[in-house]
Amino acid sequence: MGKNHCSLLLHDISERIYLFETPEEVDGFLTEAITLLMGESGASLGAVFVRDDRSQELVFRVGIDDEGYWDRSICSKDQASRRFRYDGTDLGRAFREGATRFHTYSEDDEAHPLKSKILIPIIRGPEKMGVFIMAHKDAHAFSDVDHEDILNTSSLLGAMLAESTMLINEGAKEPSTLERGPSVIKGIKTSEGLVEGRALPIWSDTNSAVEHLPPQGTPQEEEALFNRSQSLSLEQLEEMQNASAAIDSEIISLIFTAQYYMLKDESLTNKILTRIKEGFSAPDAVHAVIDEYAEIFSNMKELRFAEKAQDVRDLGFRLITNMGKPRDEGFSYKGQIVLSRHIYPSDLFRLAVEKVAGLALRGAGVTAHISILARSLNLPVLVTDDKDLLEIPEGTPLLLDATGGRLYIRPTEETITSVRKQRALKLSVRDFYMLKGSTSDGVHVHVAANVNLHNDAKVAVAQGAEGIGLYRSEFPFILKKDFLSEEQQYRIYKSIIDTQQGKPVIMRTTDIGGDKLLKGRSEEETNPFLGVRGIRFSLANREMFRNQLKAMLRAGANADLSIMVPMVTDVEEILTVKEELALCIEQLKNRKAEFNPAPRLGAMIELPSAAMAVDELAEETDFLSIGSNDLTMYLLAIDRTNKNLSHLYRSYHPVVLKVLAQIAEKSGDKISELSICGEAASDPVLLPFLLGIGIRKLSVIPSKIEEVKRNLFNYSIEEAEKIAQQMLSIRRIGDMEKYIKAL
Ligand code: PEP
Ligand code: MG
């Protein structure tokens, strides 16, 4: 181990820790670090142990043991013994004393293949986090170590472990600004809102739930602890299903029912009880059995089963968390602001059902779907790059101003009052909600709603929407993380259509692919936005597509139903969809089912090729709808989810406006059936332009309906046409920005 070699090696890779999002990735990274250190010293075994204050033990986290020494004396393969007490063990002593220890195996243990070991405490600031151990076949392997190198290595490992945020216990932390006084974290809004709440850092990992647990009791006490947590968890899962009407009962039952039955399954609970009888604490028994089940699922070849591992882990998280709370309290997300690194749409949905106040997420991985869903769920969500986010201690008072892109930590009364005042200005009059959309000269503009969940459909009605202009049918698939049966889809679609009481409903067939991946069903692709997405996915999965069409036709019986096709490239795809639709109608006829035999068929214009083929598409369809979110992305070649390019993603770009005008012109007689359902439809700056080029149908998120109707009143068609002409004559983006500012 030469001078400063180990710490230099670690330093070279340590920056990359910020790239990882899952515990597995971090463990892979730590393993890489251990490999480097072992390579440098020629050690045969290396491992990281982390502290567990509850059991007063150091617990194995990751390690390398290529030659299989575990069984001999270092520690056994049996998970229970990969733990070393703080007192009475070499590992524990290195940890308690915070000092590197060397050890040579005694001369009389000739048979032992390892002759020396080094135990390096892992330290970050004043906090002791664990111990790194390496063992060597040579008795003098560690005799010439460089102490400065060891110290640096120890603190680099500490930084890596801290960043992984999955340590079992918090321990004494260096007080940072986050832990002392008020401070602010900046970010960008993903979904608007202003809420107060308490910090709840979570990682979808059972390790993180082990905090605040009572000390281990007798097996009988541990069994009682588990039984209590099981019944509390069952109660919570049941409650969620019952309280579901507020959001989307059909989808909730899809997600939670599996967990509910898993927890009722005796083979799972008996395994846990057996472990408790063997001497495990209740949380450790749950942890071990849940990990075993999750492992089985994640090793399954079919990725959609592998995804179920997440459900099992969620269940484990709930069980263990419920053990840590007083008997009558139980665990609740109510009033909490969740701080997390990564979140799946289904997790977001669960948190909303459990009435979480809001979320602040760190880093990438926030897909367009997360923001769309968060808005539907009325959940304020902020995304930030600030790595301090996950350092905020649990329970810290927070003010989340997602609208303003700020998370206030320990806000003062003045801050709360002033932020509230600022936001209140935005919530003005509610005069227009029952009126139809109309320009100042009385031209009717149809304002419909974009709907993702059942709740949106209800809000749309309350806000006076003239029906649903876009129902994103991929959401139930994404939330369930799998295909749905025809029957399951039928129930969901019918519950949405019923809310509209005869008003027109446009159901879009699934837009899976791009960033809306359905793991296990979507292929891994180098470039998913240019891959099997939207109608391409449906045509590649015909059975799924037919089930969906049949479910839509049945749900739309006696309703004003339109079916819309996403990501259409050319007219051939529409012709194929027509054949599929005819086939499904035939099958339903034969089945003597009740269904809608004549839905209107439409195509989304969201690819440049579709924009070029508007006239052909108009001939073969009943209506067209511009998906300006994707159209902007594909025209400008800017990923709509790429935060680093968001400043360049502009729907008012002269090129985008030119294409929108061409689409309107080429739609010919169908101009009255041309709508726009991307975000641009609710952008006040673009509204006069859209009216000016002839668009009379808008579909926007329900919460924007009033505002859009109010804005419509600001323009006559003549004024709007003039503005559109002026905007179309502008060639440079800078000039466009000046023009828009002056509007
Ligand atoms: C669009 O692309 O504008 C659109 C409405 O579809 P989505 O946002 O679901 O991709
Ligand atoms: Mg789209």
Coordinates of C-alpha atoms in Angstrom, one line a residue, residues 78 80 216 219-220 222-223 270-281 285 288-289 292:
D78 CA -25.3 -17.2 7.3
A80 CA -27.3 -13.8 11.1
Q216 CA -35.4 -6.2 20.8
P219 CA -39.5 -13.9 21.1
Q220 CA -43.1 -13.6 22.4
E222 CA -41.4 -9.7 19.0
E223 CA -44.2 -11.9 17.8
N270 CA -45.4 -18.1 8.9
K271 CA -41.9 -17.6 7.5
I272 CA -41.6 -14.4 9.4
L273 CA -42.9 -16.0 12.6
T274 CA -40.5 -18.9 12.2
R275 CA -37.6 -16.5 12.0
I276 CA -38.8 -14.7 15.1
K277 CA -38.9 -18.1 17.0
E278 CA -35.3 -18.7 15.8
G279 CA -34.3 -15.5 17.7
F280 CA -34.6 -12.8 15.0
S281 CA -36.2 -9.5 16.1
A285 CA -37.4 -11.3 10.5
A288 CA -35.0 -11.1 5.9
V289 CA -38.2 -12.7 4.5
E292 CA -35.9 -13.3 0.2

